[in-house]
């Protein structure tokens, strides 16, 4: 049975912080940040906002756009590295807030690749026949994991959330739409290239992001090129068949390299890193929702999602929308 994306939603904190705002208290400049990353601004959470509040807002929008009733949903999977609490999961917080009283809800952690991991988990749980309609969410408040004392990471990240509803449909209902495949990878030998220097069981605090930027950049571009080649072969797809690249939004230069590998012109790439910065697991569903709502992405189009993040983890999803 096809598993179809039927709704999208997203949420951003109230506070916008431009590169010039950061340059007032961090030794950096708009020019440095934009040239290296394409980032112009980011959103930082304010009092009362958290990963769960953003996830709930995004979830409600996705449910509304899918036109499903909450009673029909039976699964919530949230990808996050920045949950409100160690437990309960953000997913159960969402479940309670939307008034869903059945099914299962849990979080997954795969850093910036988390959203595609969560989509793959939901896809396979629905395929197993145990579940039928899922909310898949990426939600983060990375601003809590960065400090102005480290300008090399402070300028890169932002907060936000994005959500989709995926449902099993009959062939007739789906009309060709559906998840074609999700592919997940990791290589833990690179765990020390990008990590937080704290954690509940070590320092009893979240710590801050520590990153070997050049290594991450090198591996990300290499992994994304490999992923593109492997996906095209595995699913017997030609580059020309892809309508949209919706990549993880870490860095415009990494995205440009992937688009080039796909022979995709810039107008076929959803680019939101300038506006949102790197929102880790939230970046893909935030970008996807934006392009669906402004009418760029249309039903029936072939979408290539890809991500790379700490671990290292990387992942792709090929979806007929
Ligand atoms: N403002 C101004 N100068 C800075 C800043 C800053 N915010 N940060 C570093 N610099 C300085 C450095 O101190 C260095 O100065 P020096 O030459 O006097 O020592 C100089 O700029 C160059 O530093 P590099 O680290 O070599 O800069 P690089 O050109 O490699 O760009 C960057 C850094 C943007 C982090 C790049 O390596 C990159 O994009 N890496 C990928 C990392 C990434 O995207 N991570 C996101 C998380 S993982 C993911 O989501 C895929």
mmCIF file of N, CA and C in Angstrom, residues 64-153:
data_model
loop_
_atom_site.group_PDB
_atom_site.id
_atom_site.type_symbol
_atom_site.label_atom_id
_atom_site.label_comp_id
_atom_site.label_asym_id
_atom_site.label_seq_id
_atom_site.Cartn_x
_atom_site.Cartn_y
_atom_site.Cartn_z
ATOM 1 N N UNK A 64 -4.097 19.978 10.187
ATOM 2 C CA UNK A 64 -5.110 20.795 9.504
ATOM 3 C C UNK A 64 -4.961 20.670 7.983
ATOM 4 N N UNK A 65 -3.724 20.730 7.504
ATOM 5 C CA UNK A 65 -3.564 20.686 6.042
ATOM 6 C C UNK A 65 -3.854 19.293 5.489
ATOM 7 N N UNK A 66 -3.627 18.235 6.312
ATOM 8 C CA UNK A 66 -3.938 16.873 5.854
ATOM 9 C C UNK A 66 -5.444 16.609 5.884
ATOM 10 N N UNK A 67 -6.142 17.383 6.706
ATOM 11 C CA UNK A 67 -7.587 17.186 6.820
ATOM 12 C C UNK A 67 -7.940 15.886 7.547
ATOM 13 N N UNK A 68 -6.986 15.389 8.378
ATOM 14 C CA UNK A 68 -7.296 14.176 9.149
ATOM 15 C C UNK A 68 -7.849 14.581 10.516
ATOM 16 N N UNK A 69 -8.601 13.662 11.103
ATOM 17 C CA UNK A 69 -9.052 13.902 12.471
ATOM 18 C C UNK A 69 -7.998 13.288 13.393
ATOM 19 N N UNK A 70 -7.781 13.923 14.541
ATOM 20 C CA UNK A 70 -6.774 13.433 15.497
ATOM 21 C C UNK A 70 -7.058 11.982 15.884
ATOM 22 N N UNK A 71 -8.344 11.606 15.924
ATOM 23 C CA UNK A 71 -8.717 10.229 16.296
ATOM 24 C C UNK A 71 -8.183 9.190 15.307
ATOM 25 N N UNK A 72 -7.902 9.624 14.083
ATOM 26 C CA UNK A 72 -7.396 8.682 13.075
ATOM 27 C C UNK A 72 -5.895 8.420 13.232
ATOM 28 N N UNK A 73 -5.176 9.371 13.867
ATOM 29 C CA UNK A 73 -3.711 9.224 13.987
ATOM 30 C C UNK A 73 -3.380 8.128 14.992
ATOM 31 N N UNK A 74 -2.364 7.315 14.687
ATOM 32 C CA UNK A 74 -1.983 6.278 15.650
ATOM 33 C C UNK A 74 -0.477 6.215 15.904
ATOM 34 N N UNK A 75 0.264 7.218 15.376
ATOM 35 C CA UNK A 75 1.716 7.202 15.588
ATOM 36 C C UNK A 75 2.273 8.631 15.550
ATOM 37 N N UNK A 76 3.154 8.949 16.508
ATOM 38 C CA UNK A 76 3.871 10.226 16.478
ATOM 39 C C UNK A 76 5.356 9.925 16.650
ATOM 40 N N UNK A 77 6.154 10.336 15.664
ATOM 41 C CA UNK A 77 7.607 10.160 15.766
ATOM 42 C C UNK A 77 8.244 11.545 15.647
ATOM 43 N N UNK A 78 8.991 11.928 16.668
ATOM 44 C CA UNK A 78 9.652 13.236 16.660
ATOM 45 C C UNK A 78 11.160 13.036 16.600
ATOM 46 N N UNK A 79 11.799 13.693 15.647
ATOM 47 C CA UNK A 79 13.258 13.698 15.580
ATOM 48 C C UNK A 79 13.745 14.950 16.293
ATOM 49 N N UNK A 80 14.585 14.760 17.294
ATOM 50 C CA UNK A 80 15.135 15.917 17.997
ATOM 51 C C UNK A 80 16.406 15.535 18.743
ATOM 52 N N UNK A 81 17.303 16.533 18.873
ATOM 53 C CA UNK A 81 18.476 16.366 19.728
ATOM 54 C C UNK A 81 18.355 17.301 20.921
ATOM 55 N N UNK A 82 17.246 18.055 20.944
ATOM 56 C CA UNK A 82 17.072 19.073 21.986
ATOM 57 C C UNK A 82 15.687 18.969 22.629
ATOM 58 N N UNK A 83 15.376 17.818 23.238
ATOM 59 C CA UNK A 83 14.059 17.667 23.865
ATOM 60 C C UNK A 83 13.900 18.568 25.091
ATOM 61 N N UNK A 84 12.656 18.881 25.440
ATOM 62 C CA UNK A 84 12.402 19.692 26.645
ATOM 63 C C UNK A 84 12.950 18.986 27.881
ATOM 64 N N UNK A 85 12.742 17.669 27.936
ATOM 65 C CA UNK A 85 13.140 16.862 29.096
ATOM 66 C C UNK A 85 13.803 15.589 28.596
ATOM 67 N N UNK A 86 14.575 14.926 29.472
ATOM 68 C CA UNK A 86 15.097 13.595 29.108
ATOM 69 C C UNK A 86 13.925 12.652 28.898
ATOM 70 N N UNK A 87 12.936 12.740 29.756
ATOM 71 C CA UNK A 87 11.648 12.087 29.537
ATOM 72 C C UNK A 87 10.597 12.876 30.266
ATOM 73 N N UNK A 88 9.353 12.872 29.813
ATOM 74 C CA UNK A 88 8.838 12.115 28.681
ATOM 75 C C UNK A 88 9.337 12.689 27.354
ATOM 76 N N UNK A 89 9.135 11.922 26.303
ATOM 77 C CA UNK A 89 9.570 12.342 24.973
ATOM 78 C C UNK A 89 8.772 13.556 24.494
ATOM 79 N N UNK A 90 9.346 14.284 23.556
ATOM 80 C CA UNK A 90 8.604 15.383 22.916
ATOM 81 C C UNK A 90 7.361 14.805 22.232
ATOM 82 N N UNK A 91 7.513 13.611 21.668
ATOM 83 C CA UNK A 91 6.387 12.997 20.940
ATOM 84 C C UNK A 91 5.171 12.798 21.855
ATOM 85 N N UNK A 92 5.408 12.384 23.094
ATOM 86 C CA UNK A 92 4.252 12.209 23.993
ATOM 87 C C UNK A 92 3.675 13.570 24.390
ATOM 88 N N UNK A 93 4.536 14.592 24.467
ATOM 89 C CA UNK A 93 4.021 15.942 24.743
ATOM 90 C C UNK A 93 3.113 16.412 23.600
ATOM 91 N N UNK A 94 3.537 16.113 22.374
ATOM 92 C CA UNK A 94 2.708 16.454 21.210
ATOM 93 C C UNK A 94 1.404 15.664 21.268
ATOM 94 N N UNK A 95 1.528 14.370 21.548
ATOM 95 C CA UNK A 95 0.346 13.495 21.593
ATOM 96 C C UNK A 95 -0.697 14.064 22.553
ATOM 97 N N UNK A 96 -0.236 14.464 23.738
ATOM 98 C CA UNK A 96 -1.161 15.009 24.742
ATOM 99 C C UNK A 96 -1.781 16.320 24.262
ATOM 100 N N UNK A 97 -0.934 17.189 23.681
ATOM 101 C CA UNK A 97 -1.410 18.520 23.291
ATOM 102 C C UNK A 97 -2.445 18.472 22.173
ATOM 103 N N UNK A 98 -2.299 17.512 21.268
ATOM 104 C CA UNK A 98 -3.269 17.456 20.157
ATOM 105 C C UNK A 98 -4.502 16.624 20.524
ATOM 106 N N UNK A 99 -4.462 16.005 21.694
ATOM 107 C CA UNK A 99 -5.640 15.247 22.160
ATOM 108 C C UNK A 99 -5.742 13.861 21.572
ATOM 109 N N UNK A 100 -4.574 13.266 21.259
ATOM 110 C CA UNK A 100 -4.556 11.916 20.663
ATOM 111 C C UNK A 100 -4.419 10.897 21.798
ATOM 112 N N UNK A 101 -5.366 9.973 21.862
ATOM 113 C CA UNK A 101 -5.402 9.090 23.028
ATOM 114 C C UNK A 101 -5.115 7.626 22.708
ATOM 115 N N UNK A 102 -4.642 7.366 21.501
ATOM 116 C CA UNK A 102 -4.301 5.975 21.173
ATOM 117 C C UNK A 102 -2.960 5.931 20.448
ATOM 118 N N UNK A 103 -2.522 4.733 20.135
ATOM 119 C CA UNK A 103 -1.306 4.572 19.347
ATOM 120 C C UNK A 103 -0.044 4.721 20.159
ATOM 121 N N UNK A 104 1.056 5.068 19.464
ATOM 122 C CA UNK A 104 2.369 5.147 20.096
ATOM 123 C C UNK A 104 3.038 6.464 19.730
ATOM 124 N N UNK A 105 3.868 6.956 20.653
ATOM 125 C CA UNK A 105 4.594 8.196 20.409
ATOM 126 C C UNK A 105 5.989 8.081 21.013
ATOM 127 N N UNK A 106 7.011 8.435 20.233
ATOM 128 C CA UNK A 106 8.378 8.372 20.754
ATOM 129 C C UNK A 106 9.300 9.261 19.920
ATOM 130 N N UNK A 107 10.483 9.551 20.487
ATOM 131 C CA UNK A 107 11.469 10.387 19.790
ATOM 132 C C UNK A 107 12.559 9.516 19.166
ATOM 133 N N UNK A 108 13.189 10.039 18.119
ATOM 134 C CA UNK A 108 14.393 9.404 17.589
ATOM 135 C C UNK A 108 15.502 10.452 17.536
ATOM 136 N N UNK A 109 16.752 9.994 17.690
ATOM 137 C CA UNK A 109 17.894 10.900 17.668
ATOM 138 C C UNK A 109 18.869 10.479 16.584
ATOM 139 N N UNK A 110 19.018 11.308 15.584
ATOM 140 C CA UNK A 110 20.034 11.065 14.550
ATOM 141 C C UNK A 110 20.569 12.410 14.083
ATOM 142 N N UNK A 111 20.588 13.376 15.017
ATOM 143 C CA UNK A 111 21.097 14.729 14.750
ATOM 144 C C UNK A 111 20.429 15.319 13.498
ATOM 145 N N UNK A 112 21.232 15.908 12.610
ATOM 146 C CA UNK A 112 20.649 16.616 11.461
ATOM 147 C C UNK A 112 19.952 15.674 10.478
ATOM 148 N N UNK A 113 20.245 14.376 10.543
ATOM 149 C CA UNK A 113 19.560 13.416 9.665
ATOM 150 C C UNK A 113 18.262 12.918 10.290
ATOM 151 N N UNK A 114 17.940 13.409 11.470
ATOM 152 C CA UNK A 114 16.843 12.854 12.269
ATOM 153 C C UNK A 114 15.497 12.804 11.577
ATOM 154 N N UNK A 115 15.163 13.834 10.799
ATOM 155 C CA UNK A 115 13.836 13.845 10.189
ATOM 156 C C UNK A 115 13.667 12.682 9.211
ATOM 157 N N UNK A 116 14.698 12.422 8.394
ATOM 158 C CA UNK A 116 14.574 11.314 7.432
ATOM 159 C C UNK A 116 14.569 9.975 8.177
ATOM 160 N N UNK A 117 15.347 9.879 9.259
ATOM 161 C CA UNK A 117 15.286 8.671 10.093
ATOM 162 C C UNK A 117 13.852 8.478 10.622
ATOM 163 N N UNK A 118 13.252 9.553 11.112
ATOM 164 C CA UNK A 118 11.891 9.462 11.678
ATOM 165 C C UNK A 118 10.882 9.067 10.601
ATOM 166 N N UNK A 119 11.063 9.644 9.400
ATOM 167 C CA UNK A 119 10.172 9.294 8.290
ATOM 168 C C UNK A 119 10.311 7.808 7.948
ATOM 169 N N UNK A 120 11.545 7.324 7.944
ATOM 170 C CA UNK A 120 11.792 5.915 7.615
ATOM 171 C C UNK A 120 11.171 4.990 8.666
ATOM 172 N N UNK A 121 11.297 5.380 9.935
ATOM 173 C CA UNK A 121 10.696 4.587 11.018
ATOM 174 C C UNK A 121 9.175 4.531 10.830
ATOM 175 N N UNK A 122 8.579 5.687 10.585
ATOM 176 C CA UNK A 122 7.115 5.738 10.417
ATOM 177 C C UNK A 122 6.693 4.940 9.186
ATOM 178 N N UNK A 123 7.438 5.125 8.088
ATOM 179 C CA UNK A 123 7.123 4.401 6.843
ATOM 180 C C UNK A 123 7.099 2.893 7.100
ATOM 181 N N UNK A 124 8.135 2.408 7.784
ATOM 182 C CA UNK A 124 8.239 0.959 7.996
ATOM 183 C C UNK A 124 7.247 0.438 9.024
ATOM 184 N N UNK A 125 6.902 1.259 10.011
ATOM 185 C CA UNK A 125 5.886 0.832 10.987
ATOM 186 C C UNK A 125 4.500 0.785 10.337
ATOM 187 N N UNK A 126 4.274 1.704 9.409
ATOM 188 C CA UNK A 126 2.996 1.657 8.677
ATOM 189 C C UNK A 126 2.989 0.461 7.720
ATOM 190 N N UNK A 127 4.135 0.259 7.045
ATOM 191 C CA UNK A 127 4.247 -0.883 6.116
ATOM 192 C C UNK A 127 3.996 -2.205 6.836
ATOM 193 N N UNK A 128 4.411 -2.285 8.110
ATOM 194 C CA UNK A 128 4.251 -3.534 8.872
ATOM 195 C C UNK A 128 2.781 -3.858 9.126
ATOM 196 N N UNK A 129 1.930 -2.844 8.969
ATOM 197 C CA UNK A 129 0.502 -3.060 9.158
ATOM 198 C C UNK A 129 0.027 -2.741 10.570
ATOM 199 N N UNK A 130 0.971 -2.410 11.465
ATOM 200 C CA UNK A 130 0.577 -2.141 12.854
ATOM 201 C C UNK A 130 0.033 -0.727 13.048
ATOM 202 N N UNK A 131 0.395 0.182 12.140
ATOM 203 C CA UNK A 131 -0.042 1.582 12.255
ATOM 204 C C UNK A 131 -0.533 2.061 10.893
ATOM 205 N N UNK A 132 -1.293 3.148 10.897
ATOM 206 C CA UNK A 132 -1.824 3.566 9.602
ATOM 207 C C UNK A 132 -1.635 5.053 9.282
ATOM 208 N N UNK A 133 -1.653 5.896 10.329
ATOM 209 C CA UNK A 133 -1.531 7.339 10.053
ATOM 210 C C UNK A 133 -0.582 7.947 11.082
ATOM 211 N N UNK A 134 0.486 8.585 10.592
ATOM 212 C CA UNK A 134 1.513 9.069 11.510
ATOM 213 C C UNK A 134 1.816 10.546 11.331
ATOM 214 N N UNK A 135 2.165 11.152 12.457
ATOM 215 C CA UNK A 135 2.741 12.490 12.445
ATOM 216 C C UNK A 135 4.248 12.304 12.532
ATOM 217 N N UNK A 136 4.987 12.889 11.598
ATOM 218 C CA UNK A 136 6.447 12.818 11.652
ATOM 219 C C UNK A 136 6.958 14.251 11.780
ATOM 220 N N UNK A 137 7.729 14.478 12.827
ATOM 221 C CA UNK A 137 8.104 15.856 13.174
ATOM 222 C C UNK A 137 9.617 15.957 13.362
ATOM 223 N N UNK A 138 10.170 17.089 12.929
ATOM 224 C CA UNK A 138 11.545 17.442 13.293
ATOM 225 C C UNK A 138 11.451 18.736 14.072
ATOM 226 N N UNK A 139 11.977 18.768 15.288
ATOM 227 C CA UNK A 139 11.833 19.967 16.121
ATOM 228 C C UNK A 139 13.095 20.173 16.950
ATOM 229 N N UNK A 140 13.576 21.405 16.978
ATOM 230 C CA UNK A 140 14.836 21.673 17.683
ATOM 231 C C UNK A 140 14.881 23.076 18.279
ATOM 232 N N UNK A 141 15.614 23.177 19.376
ATOM 233 C CA UNK A 141 16.024 24.493 19.889
ATOM 234 C C UNK A 141 17.542 24.437 20.090
ATOM 235 N N UNK A 142 18.234 24.479 18.959
ATOM 236 C CA UNK A 142 19.692 24.407 18.975
ATOM 237 C C UNK A 142 20.326 25.605 19.681
ATOM 238 N N UNK A 143 19.558 26.705 19.823
ATOM 239 C CA UNK A 143 20.129 27.894 20.475
ATOM 240 C C UNK A 143 20.579 27.577 21.891
ATOM 241 N N UNK A 144 20.020 26.505 22.477
ATOM 242 C CA UNK A 144 20.444 26.108 23.825
ATOM 243 C C UNK A 144 21.762 25.349 23.828
ATOM 244 N N UNK A 145 22.241 24.968 22.642
ATOM 245 C CA UNK A 145 23.471 24.165 22.572
ATOM 246 C C UNK A 145 24.652 24.955 22.009
ATOM 247 N N UNK A 146 24.464 26.285 21.837
ATOM 248 C CA UNK A 146 25.556 27.094 21.302
ATOM 249 C C UNK A 146 25.828 28.253 22.254
ATOM 250 N N UNK A 147 27.036 28.767 22.201
ATOM 251 C CA UNK A 147 27.407 29.878 23.081
ATOM 252 C C UNK A 147 28.176 30.921 22.279
ATOM 253 N N UNK A 148 27.946 32.208 22.578
ATOM 254 C CA UNK A 148 28.687 33.261 21.869
ATOM 255 C C UNK A 148 30.192 33.123 22.065
ATOM 256 N N UNK A 149 30.597 32.349 23.074
ATOM 257 C CA UNK A 149 32.038 32.165 23.309
ATOM 258 C C UNK A 149 32.697 31.326 22.204
ATOM 259 N N UNK A 150 31.884 30.597 21.421
ATOM 260 C CA UNK A 150 32.445 29.853 20.291
ATOM 261 C C UNK A 150 31.802 30.350 18.997
ATOM 262 N N UNK A 151 32.469 31.334 18.392
ATOM 263 C CA UNK A 151 31.878 31.956 17.188
ATOM 264 C C UNK A 151 31.823 30.992 16.013
ATOM 265 N N UNK A 152 32.662 29.951 16.048
ATOM 266 C CA UNK A 152 32.682 29.035 14.896
ATOM 267 C C UNK A 152 31.382 28.234 14.787
ATOM 268 N N UNK A 153 30.664 28.059 15.892
ATOM 269 C CA UNK A 153 29.375 27.357 15.820
ATOM 270 C C UNK A 153 28.192 28.291 16.096
#
